[in-house]
Each structure stands twice: as structure tokens, then as C-alpha cells.
């Protein structure tokens, strides 16, 4: 019997996912806005909540050595490689509430349906809430999924957050042992595939009038940390020709990112964080730190954009005797989803009566890291106006039900 029929589950299950999304949105570092960064007390509270919901769905839940929360629902053949379903529980600053949480809660909802109907698949299912996909705290992303994929670079343990706390120390403060983070890595032979339901974070599905689509590939991304060091000076006395103004160099650099990335379709560049050291209204800025986030469908296009942006930053510094230091803090290649999973998901979408749409992802996702260890597939869900990384981010309950229906059909298809 198909998992999807009878469809009586749709209303109550989707309503519960929406309710839980709202409950998780209250677990925030800031009142009135959603911010939940890696290894914070709010991350722990979210893990505890999700672990409880996993247990209610008949799963055994555990937190791994990287702070991911993992629930397991045994299969009839429990030695078989598992299907992992999930997404991330961390957020950006003043975030939307669907980005990440939708995929974790939908995975739990599907297992709940199995448990409520006394069903087990032949293969085990694991639902995972990744600990750090956004990379907001330490600047580098996919720390949770790279730990599970066994691709996490231990050198990142020395990365520091804005308050100077190292990733290593933050793990200790969270009650974890940084020297055991390698234990989070899973045996590739034990993981059959990874499936992620995520809001599209773009306008395509809404424009097509389709609730779901299948992701073909995930754009690669490079994150740069830039420090411009000039000389602080008196705003009233230092002549313009004698200044070493780090902020003027930064301003020229920001516009260079916009100009360089504006030249090529699909290439995007963003300066999202910029800080002036010892900022004051009457001081010529001596030191400025900023980040650059560069993405493109193709790795070659991204590499040449990184080179052009780096050169432009050096030039902006040189003409002002400002020293420019540019370092790569994160690099992820463009990742194709597995053709097998694309086919399975397309058929599952069609089986729910929706015309399948293939769509590339401009946003990064844990699936890009999980591709380092298994086949990956992603289902995109329409979101209002394509808005994301914004508190106005929203998906409808009916579309959440459509997304869950596709996952259930994928579970069925993988039984074969
Ligand atoms: O930045 C991204 O693409 C994702 O939201 N982490
Ligand atoms: Mn996300
Ligand atoms: Mn995001």
C-alpha cells in the first residue's frame, strides 16, 4: 500500500509542521526576530525540541560530536544502508523560519506517518538536523554536514567568531570534545542517499505556478575575508591627498564586486558584513574588515570572479597606500545532484499530479556537503515572492503537504 494513500494525513500533518516551524522560530538569540547560530544555547534548545519530536515519531535521537541532531527509524533490514532526510537548524541573522527547519520537520513528519501506520521501510531512515549550514558564526559553512560526510578540515577548529571565541572553544562550551569531532563522520557504506526538502529561496516555482520542483545542481561558492589597513587620522586636519583611508578603499572594493559580478549571468557577489575599526564620525577610518560571498553555476566562472575581485581590492588599496589582505575562508565546488535521485524525485512529483520542474540552486545547501559521501537529491518548495533570509520568508501549508507527499513517494520508490 502506498504511504501517501489515504490522503487523510495531509491537513493534520502539514498543520503540525507549520506549528512546529512557529515553535522553533521562538528559539532565538534575539526577541522579536529569529537568529540561531551554531553552538549557542538556542542551538541546544532547538536540538532538544527536535529530539523530542523525533522520539514522538518512534525514532531514537542522538546528538553527534559536531552538534548535529540525528534521529533513526529502524528498517526491516536494519543492516541496510539508510536513507538520510534532513536540513539545517541554524539560521542567518533576523532570518526566515522555513530555511532549513522545513526539511528537518518534514522528515520527522514522514517518519511519524510510518510510525502511526505501523509501517517500516525495508531500509532504515535517519532524519538529521544539521548544526551549521549558514556558517554565520564562524564564516565558513556546512560545518555540520561536512562533519557527517567526513570532509571537515580540522584547521577550521581555530576559526573565531566575532567575539573571538574559537570553534574549538565553542564546542567545549557546548559540552562537546573538539578532539572527537571526527567521530561524527558516518560510514559511507551505511548511507544510501541523502534527501533534502528546502524552500526554493527564489521566484521560479511561484512564476510557474508549481508547488514543488527537483533540484539539478547547487552553485559553488567562495567566501573571502578582507582586511584593509590604512591609517586613522583626524577628519578635520588630514588633507585628502595625504590620507590612507581604509573606508574609501573598501567602498571602491564593494562597487568593484557589484560591477564584476554584474557582467556575467548567473554570477553573484555580495558584501554582507563590513566593520570599521574604532569608527567615529570625525576619524578617517584606519582599518576596515569585510566579507565577500561569490557564487556561480560553473567553478571556472567563479574562480575568475574571485581573481578579478581580489585584484580590484588590491588596486583600491594600492592607490591609497592601504594594505589589502584577502583570504579565502570557505570554498565549495558546484555540486550536481545524483541523476538517480533526480529521476526518482521527478517521478514522485509527477505521481502527486504536479508537472515536474528541474531547477538549479543559487543557494548553498547541506546536500552539497553530503554529496561528498552519497547520492543526494533535493526537492524545492515554492515560497512567497521567492523571499528568503528575511523574516517575510513564507511557504503555504498546502505546499508543505505537497512537499511531504513527494518525500513519501520517494520513500516508496526506494523500496523497489
Ligand atoms: O548562503 C546560502 O546559500 C545558504 O542559505 N546557506
Ligand atoms: Mn538553507
Ligand atoms: Mn540560508
CSV table of N, CA and C in Angstrom, one decimal, residues 266-367:
chain,number,residue,atom,x,y,z
A,266,UNK,N,24.3,34.7,-13.9
A,266,UNK,CA,24.4,33.6,-13.0
A,266,UNK,C,25.5,33.8,-12.0
A,267,UNK,N,26.4,34.8,-12.2
A,267,UNK,CA,27.4,35.1,-11.3
A,267,UNK,C,26.9,36.1,-10.3
A,268,UNK,N,27.0,35.9,-9.0
A,268,UNK,CA,26.5,36.8,-8.0
A,268,UNK,C,27.6,37.1,-6.9
A,269,UNK,N,27.7,38.3,-6.4
A,269,UNK,CA,28.7,38.7,-5.4
A,269,UNK,C,28.0,39.6,-4.4
A,270,UNK,N,28.4,39.4,-3.1
A,270,UNK,CA,27.7,40.1,-2.1
A,270,UNK,C,28.7,40.5,-1.0
A,271,UNK,N,28.7,41.8,-0.6
A,271,UNK,CA,29.5,42.2,0.6
A,271,UNK,C,28.4,42.3,1.7
A,272,UNK,N,28.3,41.3,2.6
A,272,UNK,CA,27.3,41.2,3.6
A,272,UNK,C,27.7,41.7,5.0
A,273,UNK,N,28.9,41.7,5.3
A,273,UNK,CA,29.4,42.2,6.6
A,273,UNK,C,30.6,43.2,6.3
A,274,UNK,N,30.5,44.4,7.0
A,274,UNK,CA,31.6,45.3,6.9
A,274,UNK,C,31.7,46.0,8.2
A,275,UNK,N,32.9,46.1,8.7
A,275,UNK,CA,33.1,46.7,10.0
A,275,UNK,C,34.3,47.7,10.0
A,276,UNK,N,34.0,48.9,10.5
A,276,UNK,CA,35.1,49.9,10.6
A,276,UNK,C,35.7,49.8,12.0
A,277,UNK,N,36.9,49.6,12.1
A,277,UNK,CA,37.5,49.6,13.5
A,277,UNK,C,37.5,51.0,14.1
A,278,UNK,N,37.2,51.0,15.4
A,278,UNK,CA,37.2,52.3,16.1
A,278,UNK,C,36.5,53.4,15.3
A,279,UNK,N,35.3,53.1,14.8
A,279,UNK,CA,34.6,54.0,14.0
A,279,UNK,C,34.2,55.2,14.8
A,280,UNK,N,34.3,56.4,14.2
A,280,UNK,CA,33.9,57.6,14.9
A,280,UNK,C,33.6,58.7,13.8
A,281,UNK,N,32.7,59.6,14.0
A,281,UNK,CA,32.3,60.5,12.9
A,281,UNK,C,33.4,61.4,12.5
A,282,UNK,N,34.4,61.6,13.3
A,282,UNK,CA,35.4,62.6,13.0
A,282,UNK,C,36.8,62.0,12.8
A,283,UNK,N,36.8,60.6,12.5
A,283,UNK,CA,38.1,59.9,12.3
A,283,UNK,C,38.1,59.3,10.9
A,284,UNK,N,39.2,59.6,10.2
A,284,UNK,CA,39.4,58.9,9.0
A,284,UNK,C,39.7,57.4,9.3
A,285,UNK,N,38.8,56.5,8.7
A,285,UNK,CA,39.0,55.1,9.1
A,285,UNK,C,40.3,54.5,8.7
A,286,UNK,N,41.0,53.9,9.8
A,286,UNK,CA,42.3,53.3,9.6
A,286,UNK,C,42.2,51.8,9.2
A,287,UNK,N,41.1,51.1,9.6
A,287,UNK,CA,41.1,49.7,9.4
A,287,UNK,C,39.6,49.3,9.1
A,288,UNK,N,39.4,48.5,8.1
A,288,UNK,CA,38.1,48.0,7.7
A,288,UNK,C,38.2,46.5,7.4
A,289,UNK,N,37.3,45.8,8.0
A,289,UNK,CA,37.1,44.3,7.7
A,289,UNK,C,35.8,44.1,6.9
A,290,UNK,N,35.8,43.3,5.9
A,290,UNK,CA,34.6,43.0,5.2
A,290,UNK,C,34.6,41.6,4.6
A,291,UNK,N,33.5,41.1,4.3
A,291,UNK,CA,33.4,39.7,3.6
A,291,UNK,C,32.9,39.9,2.2
A,292,UNK,N,33.2,38.9,1.4
A,292,UNK,CA,32.7,38.8,0.0
A,292,UNK,C,32.2,37.4,-0.2
A,293,UNK,N,31.0,37.3,-0.7
A,293,UNK,CA,30.3,35.9,-1.0
A,293,UNK,C,30.1,35.9,-2.5
A,294,UNK,N,30.9,35.0,-3.2
A,294,UNK,CA,30.8,34.9,-4.6
A,294,UNK,C,30.2,33.5,-5.0
A,295,UNK,N,29.3,33.5,-6.0
A,295,UNK,CA,28.6,32.2,-6.4
A,295,UNK,C,28.5,32.2,-7.9
A,296,UNK,N,28.6,31.0,-8.5
A,296,UNK,CA,28.3,30.9,-9.9
A,296,UNK,C,27.9,29.4,-10.2
A,297,UNK,N,27.2,29.2,-11.3
A,297,UNK,CA,26.9,27.8,-11.6
A,297,UNK,C,28.1,27.0,-11.9
A,298,UNK,N,29.1,27.7,-12.6
A,298,UNK,CA,30.3,27.0,-13.0
A,298,UNK,C,31.5,27.4,-12.2
A,299,UNK,N,32.4,26.4,-11.9
A,299,UNK,CA,33.5,26.7,-11.0
A,299,UNK,C,34.5,27.6,-11.7
A,300,UNK,N,34.6,27.5,-13.0
A,300,UNK,CA,35.6,28.3,-13.7
A,300,UNK,C,35.2,29.8,-13.6
A,301,UNK,N,33.9,30.0,-13.8
A,301,UNK,CA,33.4,31.4,-13.8
A,301,UNK,C,33.6,32.0,-12.4
A,302,UNK,N,33.4,31.2,-11.4
A,302,UNK,CA,33.6,31.7,-10.0
A,302,UNK,C,35.1,32.0,-9.7
A,303,UNK,N,35.9,31.1,-10.2
A,303,UNK,CA,37.4,31.2,-10.0
A,303,UNK,C,37.9,32.5,-10.6
A,304,UNK,N,37.4,32.8,-11.8
A,304,UNK,CA,37.9,34.1,-12.4
A,304,UNK,C,37.3,35.3,-11.8
A,305,UNK,N,36.1,35.2,-11.2
A,305,UNK,CA,35.5,36.3,-10.5
A,305,UNK,C,36.3,36.5,-9.2
A,306,UNK,N,36.7,35.4,-8.5
A,306,UNK,CA,37.5,35.6,-7.3
A,306,UNK,C,38.8,36.3,-7.6
A,307,UNK,N,39.4,35.9,-8.7
A,307,UNK,CA,40.7,36.6,-9.1
A,307,UNK,C,40.4,38.1,-9.5
A,308,UNK,N,39.4,38.4,-10.2
A,308,UNK,CA,39.1,39.8,-10.6
A,308,UNK,C,38.8,40.6,-9.4
A,309,UNK,N,38.0,40.1,-8.5
A,309,UNK,CA,37.6,40.8,-7.3
A,309,UNK,C,38.8,41.1,-6.4
A,310,UNK,N,39.6,40.0,-6.2
A,310,UNK,CA,40.9,40.2,-5.4
A,310,UNK,C,41.8,41.2,-6.0
A,311,UNK,N,41.9,41.2,-7.3
A,311,UNK,CA,42.8,42.2,-7.9
A,311,UNK,C,42.2,43.6,-7.7
A,312,UNK,N,40.9,43.8,-7.8
A,312,UNK,CA,40.3,45.1,-7.7
A,312,UNK,C,40.4,45.6,-6.3
A,313,UNK,N,40.4,44.7,-5.3
A,313,UNK,CA,40.6,45.1,-3.9
A,313,UNK,C,42.0,45.6,-3.7
A,314,UNK,N,43.0,44.8,-4.3
A,314,UNK,CA,44.4,45.2,-4.2
A,314,UNK,C,44.6,46.6,-4.8
A,315,UNK,N,44.0,46.8,-6.0
A,315,UNK,CA,44.2,48.1,-6.7
A,315,UNK,C,43.6,49.2,-5.8
A,316,UNK,N,42.4,49.0,-5.3
A,316,UNK,CA,41.7,50.0,-4.4
A,316,UNK,C,42.6,50.4,-3.2
A,317,UNK,N,43.3,49.4,-2.7
A,317,UNK,CA,44.2,49.7,-1.6
A,317,UNK,C,45.5,50.4,-2.0
A,318,UNK,N,46.1,49.9,-3.1
A,318,UNK,CA,47.3,50.4,-3.6
A,318,UNK,C,47.3,52.0,-3.8
A,319,UNK,N,46.2,52.4,-4.5
A,319,UNK,CA,46.1,53.8,-4.8
A,319,UNK,C,45.9,54.7,-3.6
A,320,UNK,N,45.7,54.1,-2.4
A,320,UNK,CA,45.6,54.9,-1.2
A,320,UNK,C,46.6,54.5,-0.1
A,321,UNK,N,47.6,53.8,-0.5
A,321,UNK,CA,48.6,53.2,0.4
A,321,UNK,C,47.9,52.5,1.6
A,322,UNK,N,46.9,51.8,1.2
A,322,UNK,CA,46.2,50.9,2.2
A,322,UNK,C,46.6,49.5,1.9
A,323,UNK,N,47.0,48.8,2.9
A,323,UNK,CA,47.4,47.4,2.7
A,323,UNK,C,46.1,46.5,2.7
A,324,UNK,N,46.0,45.7,1.6
A,324,UNK,CA,44.8,44.8,1.5
A,324,UNK,C,45.2,43.4,1.7
A,325,UNK,N,44.5,42.7,2.7
A,325,UNK,CA,44.8,41.3,2.9
A,325,UNK,C,43.5,40.5,2.6
A,326,UNK,N,43.5,39.6,1.6
A,326,UNK,CA,42.3,38.9,1.2
A,326,UNK,C,42.6,37.4,1.4
A,327,UNK,N,41.7,36.8,2.3
A,327,UNK,CA,41.9,35.3,2.5
A,327,UNK,C,40.6,34.6,2.2
A,328,UNK,N,40.7,33.4,1.6
A,328,UNK,CA,39.6,32.5,1.3
A,328,UNK,C,39.2,31.8,2.6
A,329,UNK,N,38.0,32.0,3.1
A,329,UNK,CA,37.6,31.3,4.3
A,329,UNK,C,36.6,30.2,4.1
A,330,UNK,N,36.1,30.1,2.8
A,330,UNK,CA,35.2,29.0,2.5
A,330,UNK,C,35.2,28.8,1.0
A,331,UNK,N,35.2,27.6,0.6
A,331,UNK,CA,35.2,27.2,-0.8
A,331,UNK,C,34.4,26.0,-1.0
A,332,UNK,N,33.4,26.0,-1.8
A,332,UNK,CA,32.6,24.8,-2.1
A,332,UNK,C,32.3,24.7,-3.6
A,333,UNK,N,32.7,23.6,-4.2
A,333,UNK,CA,32.6,23.5,-5.7
A,333,UNK,C,31.1,23.3,-6.0
A,334,UNK,N,30.8,23.7,-7.3
A,334,UNK,CA,29.4,23.4,-7.8
A,334,UNK,C,29.1,21.9,-7.7
A,335,UNK,N,27.9,21.5,-7.2
A,335,UNK,CA,27.6,20.1,-7.0
A,335,UNK,C,26.4,19.7,-7.7
A,336,UNK,N,26.6,18.7,-8.6
A,336,UNK,CA,25.4,18.1,-9.3
A,336,UNK,C,24.7,17.1,-8.4
A,337,UNK,N,23.3,17.2,-8.4
A,337,UNK,CA,22.6,16.2,-7.6
A,337,UNK,C,22.7,14.9,-8.4
A,338,UNK,N,22.5,13.7,-7.8
A,338,UNK,CA,22.6,12.5,-8.5
A,338,UNK,C,21.5,12.2,-9.4
A,339,UNK,N,21.8,11.8,-10.6
A,339,UNK,CA,20.8,11.6,-11.7
A,339,UNK,C,19.8,10.6,-11.2
A,340,UNK,N,20.2,9.6,-10.5
A,340,UNK,CA,19.3,8.6,-10.0
A,340,UNK,C,18.2,9.3,-9.1
A,341,UNK,N,18.7,10.1,-8.2
A,341,UNK,CA,17.8,10.8,-7.3
A,341,UNK,C,16.9,11.8,-8.0
A,342,UNK,N,17.5,12.5,-9.0
A,342,UNK,CA,16.7,13.4,-9.8
A,342,UNK,C,15.5,12.7,-10.5
A,343,UNK,N,15.8,11.5,-11.0
A,343,UNK,CA,14.8,10.7,-11.7
A,343,UNK,C,13.7,10.2,-10.7
A,344,UNK,N,14.2,9.7,-9.5
A,344,UNK,CA,13.2,9.3,-8.5
A,344,UNK,C,12.3,10.4,-8.1
A,345,UNK,N,12.9,11.6,-7.8
A,345,UNK,CA,12.1,12.7,-7.3
A,345,UNK,C,11.2,13.2,-8.4
A,346,UNK,N,11.6,13.3,-9.7
A,346,UNK,CA,10.8,13.7,-10.8
A,346,UNK,C,9.5,12.8,-10.9
A,347,UNK,N,9.8,11.5,-10.8
A,347,UNK,CA,8.6,10.6,-10.9
A,347,UNK,C,7.7,10.7,-9.7
A,348,UNK,N,8.3,11.0,-8.5
A,348,UNK,CA,7.5,11.2,-7.3
A,348,UNK,C,6.6,12.4,-7.5
A,349,UNK,N,7.2,13.5,-8.0
A,349,UNK,CA,6.4,14.7,-8.2
A,349,UNK,C,5.3,14.5,-9.2
A,350,UNK,N,5.6,13.8,-10.3
A,350,UNK,CA,4.6,13.5,-11.3
A,350,UNK,C,3.5,12.7,-10.7
A,351,UNK,N,3.9,11.7,-9.8
A,351,UNK,CA,2.9,10.8,-9.2
A,351,UNK,C,1.9,11.6,-8.3
A,352,UNK,N,2.3,12.8,-7.8
A,352,UNK,CA,1.4,13.6,-7.0
A,352,UNK,C,0.6,14.5,-7.9
A,353,UNK,N,0.7,14.3,-9.2
A,353,UNK,CA,-0.1,15.1,-10.1
A,353,UNK,C,0.4,16.5,-10.4
A,354,UNK,N,1.7,16.7,-10.1
A,354,UNK,CA,2.3,18.1,-10.4
A,354,UNK,C,3.3,17.9,-11.5
A,355,UNK,N,3.3,18.8,-12.5
A,355,UNK,CA,4.3,18.7,-13.5
A,355,UNK,C,5.7,19.0,-13.0
A,356,UNK,N,6.6,18.0,-13.2
A,356,UNK,CA,8.0,18.2,-12.6
A,356,UNK,C,8.7,19.4,-13.2
A,357,UNK,N,9.5,20.1,-12.4
A,357,UNK,CA,10.3,21.2,-12.9
A,357,UNK,C,11.7,21.0,-12.5
A,358,UNK,N,12.7,21.0,-13.4
A,358,UNK,CA,14.1,20.9,-13.0
A,358,UNK,C,14.6,22.3,-12.7
A,359,UNK,N,15.3,22.5,-11.6
A,359,UNK,CA,15.7,23.9,-11.3
A,359,UNK,C,17.1,23.9,-10.5
A,360,UNK,N,18.0,24.7,-11.0
A,360,UNK,CA,19.3,24.8,-10.3
A,360,UNK,C,19.2,25.6,-9.0
A,361,UNK,N,20.1,25.4,-8.1
A,361,UNK,CA,20.0,26.1,-6.8
A,361,UNK,C,21.1,27.2,-6.8
A,362,UNK,N,20.8,28.5,-6.7
A,362,UNK,CA,21.7,29.5,-6.4
A,362,UNK,C,22.2,29.5,-5.0
A,363,UNK,N,21.3,29.0,-4.1
A,363,UNK,CA,21.7,29.0,-2.7
A,363,UNK,C,22.5,27.7,-2.4
A,364,UNK,N,23.3,27.8,-1.3
A,364,UNK,CA,24.0,26.6,-0.9
A,364,UNK,C,23.1,25.8,0.0
A,365,UNK,N,23.4,24.5,0.1
A,365,UNK,CA,22.6,23.6,0.9
A,365,UNK,C,23.5,22.4,1.4
A,366,UNK,N,23.1,21.9,2.6
A,366,UNK,CA,23.9,20.7,3.1
A,366,UNK,C,24.0,19.6,2.1
A,367,UNK,N,23.1,19.5,1.2
A,367,UNK,CA,23.2,18.4,0.2
A,367,UNK,C,24.5,18.6,-0.6
